[in-house]
Tab-separated table of C-alpha atoms in Angstrom:
chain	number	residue	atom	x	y	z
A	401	UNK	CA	108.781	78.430	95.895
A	402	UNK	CA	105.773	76.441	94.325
A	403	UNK	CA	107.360	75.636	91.120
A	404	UNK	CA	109.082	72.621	91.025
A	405	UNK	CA	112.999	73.840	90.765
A	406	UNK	CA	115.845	71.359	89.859
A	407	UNK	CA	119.486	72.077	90.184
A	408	UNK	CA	122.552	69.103	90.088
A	409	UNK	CA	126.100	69.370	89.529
A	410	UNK	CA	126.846	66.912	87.228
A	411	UNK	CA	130.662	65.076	87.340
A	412	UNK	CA	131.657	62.916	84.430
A	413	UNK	CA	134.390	60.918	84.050
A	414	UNK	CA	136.664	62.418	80.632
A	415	UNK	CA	139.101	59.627	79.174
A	416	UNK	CA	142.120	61.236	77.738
A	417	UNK	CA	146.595	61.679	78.349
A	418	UNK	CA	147.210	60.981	81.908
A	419	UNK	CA	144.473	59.117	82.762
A	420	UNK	CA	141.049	59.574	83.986
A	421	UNK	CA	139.658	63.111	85.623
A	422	UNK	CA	136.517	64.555	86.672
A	423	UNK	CA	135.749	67.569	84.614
A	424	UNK	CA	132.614	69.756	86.848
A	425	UNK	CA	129.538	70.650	84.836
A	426	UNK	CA	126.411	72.521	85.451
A	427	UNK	CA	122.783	72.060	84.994
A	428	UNK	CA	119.651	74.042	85.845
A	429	UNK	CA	116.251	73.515	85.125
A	430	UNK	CA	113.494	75.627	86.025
A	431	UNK	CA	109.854	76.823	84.563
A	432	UNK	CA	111.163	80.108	83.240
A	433	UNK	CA	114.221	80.487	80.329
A	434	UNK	CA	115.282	83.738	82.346
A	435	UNK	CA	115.451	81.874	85.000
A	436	UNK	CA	117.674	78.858	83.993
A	437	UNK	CA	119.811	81.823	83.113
A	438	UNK	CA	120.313	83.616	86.329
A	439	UNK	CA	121.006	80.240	88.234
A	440	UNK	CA	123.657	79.392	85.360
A	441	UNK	CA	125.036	83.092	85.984
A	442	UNK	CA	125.654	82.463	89.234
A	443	UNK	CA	126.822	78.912	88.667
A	444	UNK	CA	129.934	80.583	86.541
A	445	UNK	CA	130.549	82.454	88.974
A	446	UNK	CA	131.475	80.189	91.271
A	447	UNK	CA	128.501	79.956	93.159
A	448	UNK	CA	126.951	76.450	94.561
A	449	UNK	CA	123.635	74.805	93.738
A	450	UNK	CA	121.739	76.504	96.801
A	451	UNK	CA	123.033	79.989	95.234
A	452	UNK	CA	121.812	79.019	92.097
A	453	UNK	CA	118.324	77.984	93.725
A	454	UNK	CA	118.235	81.482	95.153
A	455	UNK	CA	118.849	82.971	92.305
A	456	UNK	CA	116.507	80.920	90.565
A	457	UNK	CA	113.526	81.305	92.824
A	458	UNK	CA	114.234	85.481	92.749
A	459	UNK	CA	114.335	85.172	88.637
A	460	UNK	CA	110.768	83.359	88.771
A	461	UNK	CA	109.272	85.394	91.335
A	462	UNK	CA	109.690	88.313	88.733
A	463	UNK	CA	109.190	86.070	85.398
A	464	UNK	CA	106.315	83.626	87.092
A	465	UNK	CA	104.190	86.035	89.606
A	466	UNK	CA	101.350	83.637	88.627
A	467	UNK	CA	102.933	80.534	90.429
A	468	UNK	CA	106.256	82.170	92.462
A	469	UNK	CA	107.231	84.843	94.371
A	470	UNK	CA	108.814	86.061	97.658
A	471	UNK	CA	105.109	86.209	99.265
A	472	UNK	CA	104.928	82.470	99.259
A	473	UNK	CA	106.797	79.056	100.383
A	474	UNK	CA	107.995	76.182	99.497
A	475	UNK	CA	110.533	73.026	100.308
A	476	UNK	CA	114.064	72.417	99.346
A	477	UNK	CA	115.820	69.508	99.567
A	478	UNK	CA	119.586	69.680	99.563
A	479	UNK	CA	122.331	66.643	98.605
A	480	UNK	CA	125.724	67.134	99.478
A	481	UNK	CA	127.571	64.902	96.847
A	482	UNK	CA	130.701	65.629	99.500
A	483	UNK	CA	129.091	63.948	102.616
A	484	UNK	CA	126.517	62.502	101.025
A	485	UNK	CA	123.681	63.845	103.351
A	486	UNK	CA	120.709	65.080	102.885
A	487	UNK	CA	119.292	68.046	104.361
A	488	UNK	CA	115.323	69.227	103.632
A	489	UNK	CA	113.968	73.037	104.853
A	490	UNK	CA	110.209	73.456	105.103
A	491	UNK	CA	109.323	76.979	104.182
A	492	UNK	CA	106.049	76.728	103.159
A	493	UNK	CA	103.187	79.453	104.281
A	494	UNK	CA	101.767	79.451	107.604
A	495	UNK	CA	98.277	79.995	108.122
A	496	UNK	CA	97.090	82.263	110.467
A	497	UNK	CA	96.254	81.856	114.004
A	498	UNK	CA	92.596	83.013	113.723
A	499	UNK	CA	91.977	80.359	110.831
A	500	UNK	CA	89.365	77.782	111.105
A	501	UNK	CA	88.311	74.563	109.428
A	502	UNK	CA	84.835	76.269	107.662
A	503	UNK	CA	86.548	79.666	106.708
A	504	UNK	CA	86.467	78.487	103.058
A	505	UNK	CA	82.866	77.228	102.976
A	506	UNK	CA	79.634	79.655	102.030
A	507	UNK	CA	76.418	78.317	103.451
A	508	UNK	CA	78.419	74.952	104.236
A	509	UNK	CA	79.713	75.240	100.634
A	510	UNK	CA	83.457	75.841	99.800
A	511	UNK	CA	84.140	78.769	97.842
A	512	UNK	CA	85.183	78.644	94.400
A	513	UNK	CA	88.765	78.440	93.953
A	514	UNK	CA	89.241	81.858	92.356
A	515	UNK	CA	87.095	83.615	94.753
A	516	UNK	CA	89.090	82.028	98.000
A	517	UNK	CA	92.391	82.658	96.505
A	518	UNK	CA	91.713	86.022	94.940
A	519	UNK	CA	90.592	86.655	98.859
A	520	UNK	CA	92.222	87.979	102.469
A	521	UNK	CA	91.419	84.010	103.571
A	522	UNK	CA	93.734	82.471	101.493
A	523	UNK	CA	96.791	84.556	102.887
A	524	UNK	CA	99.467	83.044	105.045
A	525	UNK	CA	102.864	84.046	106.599
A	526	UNK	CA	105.266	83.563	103.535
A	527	UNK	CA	108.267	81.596	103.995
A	528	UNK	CA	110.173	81.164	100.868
A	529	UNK	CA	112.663	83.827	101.802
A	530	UNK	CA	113.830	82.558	105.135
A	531	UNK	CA	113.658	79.128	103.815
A	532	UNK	CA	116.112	80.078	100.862
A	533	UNK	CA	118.291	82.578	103.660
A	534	UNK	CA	118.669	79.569	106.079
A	535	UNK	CA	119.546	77.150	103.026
A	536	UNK	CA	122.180	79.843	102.080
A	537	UNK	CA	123.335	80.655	105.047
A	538	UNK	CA	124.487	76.958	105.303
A	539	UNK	CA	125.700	76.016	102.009
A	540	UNK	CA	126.064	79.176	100.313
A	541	UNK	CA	129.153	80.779	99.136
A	542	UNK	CA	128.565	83.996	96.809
A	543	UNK	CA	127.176	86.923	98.911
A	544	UNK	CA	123.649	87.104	99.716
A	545	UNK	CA	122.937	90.026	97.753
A	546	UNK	CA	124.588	89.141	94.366
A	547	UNK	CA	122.202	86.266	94.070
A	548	UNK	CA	119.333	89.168	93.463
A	549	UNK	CA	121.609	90.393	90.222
A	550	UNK	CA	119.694	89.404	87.474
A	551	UNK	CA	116.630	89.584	88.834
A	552	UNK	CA	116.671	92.801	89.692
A	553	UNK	CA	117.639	93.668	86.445
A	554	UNK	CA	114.946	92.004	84.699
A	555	UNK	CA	111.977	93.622	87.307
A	556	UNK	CA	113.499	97.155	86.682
A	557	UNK	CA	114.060	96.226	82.607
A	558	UNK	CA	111.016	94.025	81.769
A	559	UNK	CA	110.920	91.213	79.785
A	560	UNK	CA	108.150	89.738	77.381
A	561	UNK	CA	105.001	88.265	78.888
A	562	UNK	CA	104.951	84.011	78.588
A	563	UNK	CA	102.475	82.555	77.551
A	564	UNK	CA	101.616	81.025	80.799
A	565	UNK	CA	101.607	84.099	82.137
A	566	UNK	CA	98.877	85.586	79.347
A	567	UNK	CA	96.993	82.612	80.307
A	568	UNK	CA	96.560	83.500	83.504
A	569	UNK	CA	96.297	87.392	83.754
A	570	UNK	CA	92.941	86.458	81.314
A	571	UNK	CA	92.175	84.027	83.937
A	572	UNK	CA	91.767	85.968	86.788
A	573	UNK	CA	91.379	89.516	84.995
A	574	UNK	CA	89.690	90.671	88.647
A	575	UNK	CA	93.623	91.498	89.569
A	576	UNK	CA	92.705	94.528	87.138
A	577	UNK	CA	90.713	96.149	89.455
A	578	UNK	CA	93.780	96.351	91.933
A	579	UNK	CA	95.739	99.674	91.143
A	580	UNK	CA	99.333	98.324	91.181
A	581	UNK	CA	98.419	95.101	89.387
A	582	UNK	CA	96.593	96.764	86.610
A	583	UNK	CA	99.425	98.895	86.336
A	584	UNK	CA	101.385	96.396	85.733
A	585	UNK	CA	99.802	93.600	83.725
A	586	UNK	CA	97.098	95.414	82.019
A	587	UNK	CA	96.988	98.012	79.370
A	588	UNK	CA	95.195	101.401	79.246
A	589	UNK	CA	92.424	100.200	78.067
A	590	UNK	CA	91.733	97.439	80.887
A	591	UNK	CA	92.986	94.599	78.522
A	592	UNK	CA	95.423	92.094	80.354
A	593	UNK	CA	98.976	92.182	78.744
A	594	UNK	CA	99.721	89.584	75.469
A	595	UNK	CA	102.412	86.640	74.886
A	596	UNK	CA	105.164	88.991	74.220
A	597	UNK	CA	104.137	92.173	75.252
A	598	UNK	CA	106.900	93.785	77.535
A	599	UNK	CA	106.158	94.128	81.555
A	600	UNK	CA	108.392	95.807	84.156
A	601	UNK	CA	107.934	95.416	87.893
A	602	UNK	CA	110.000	98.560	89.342
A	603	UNK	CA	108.724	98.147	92.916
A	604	UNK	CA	109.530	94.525	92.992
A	605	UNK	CA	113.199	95.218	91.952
A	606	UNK	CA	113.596	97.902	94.689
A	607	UNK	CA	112.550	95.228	97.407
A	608	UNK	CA	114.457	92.623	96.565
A	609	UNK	CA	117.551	95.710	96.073
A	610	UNK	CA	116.586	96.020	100.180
């Protein structure tokens, strides 16, 4: 969950015949439009801001590979406007046992950024979906596997490439030389995918339908 996500439940006061009453809204805001959608979805139906985050975080995971996704981790932190308490969950990625203080440096040089991230060394033990299973398991009150709805149906559907996403897939074109990614995010000819062009992620949407 590296993208800064935002949910609140907003309560205003609404003047009117018999006196004052609190009238519940919604409000989600998030990097991706498809994904201010899916947590409003689940928002109507009932479900509370921690489903919404779920759904949210799934939704930009699809939408946002670049910058989200169930391989990586992240924080929440939780305010119950009930009790007024706070709770926080740390999910973010641990490294691995065998890592070491130099593994990033060359010749006593770090690595560029693209080359240690693009790398084996830069991968840790994800966390983002326990993180967002314990938060739901706690405050949640849809089922578990309706908050995977919509994004599921966007993975298996596709949906039009952002512009941040363009941005980076001609960025860090190397991810064409992997055979699912080109598959993916490139075209035929080797070109990464355009703003707008339409991308499905099939495999993605039969994980998270596990």
């Amino acid at each position: 969950m590296r993208r800064l996500l935002a949910l609140a439940l907003l309560l205003p006061i609404v003047g009117g015949q018999g006196g004052a009453r609190a009238e519940p809204q919604q409000m989600v805001a998030a990097a991706h439009p498809l994904a201010v959608e899916a947590g409003l979805d689940v928002l109507r139906r009932g479900g509370s801001a921690v489903d919404a985050a779920v759904a949210v975080q799934m939704m930009l995971g699809v939408v946002e590979p670049h910058s989200s996704g169930i391989g990586g981790g992240g924080f929440l932190l939780y305010y119950d406007a009930g009790t007024r308490g706070i709770a926080v969950y740390d999910g973010r990625e641990a490294a691995p046992a065998g890592a070491t203080p130099t593994m990033f440096l060359h010749d006593g040089r770090p690595l560029p950024f693209l080359d240690a991230v693009a790398s084996g060394l830069s991968v840790g033990v994800p966390g983002a979906v326990a993180l967002l299973e314990m938060a739901h398991r706690e405050h949640g009150k849809l089922p578990w596997a309706d908050l995977f709805t919509s994004s599921i149906g966007v993975a298996r559907k596709g949906f039009p490439v952002s512009p941040r996403l363009a941005f980076w897939l001609e960025t860090i074109k190397r991810l064409g030389s992997e055979p699912a990614a080109r598959t993916i995010y490139f075209n035929e000819d080797g070109s990464p995918k355009k703003t707008g062009e339409r991308i499905a992620n099939p495999a993605l949407a039969g994980t998270m339908e596990r």
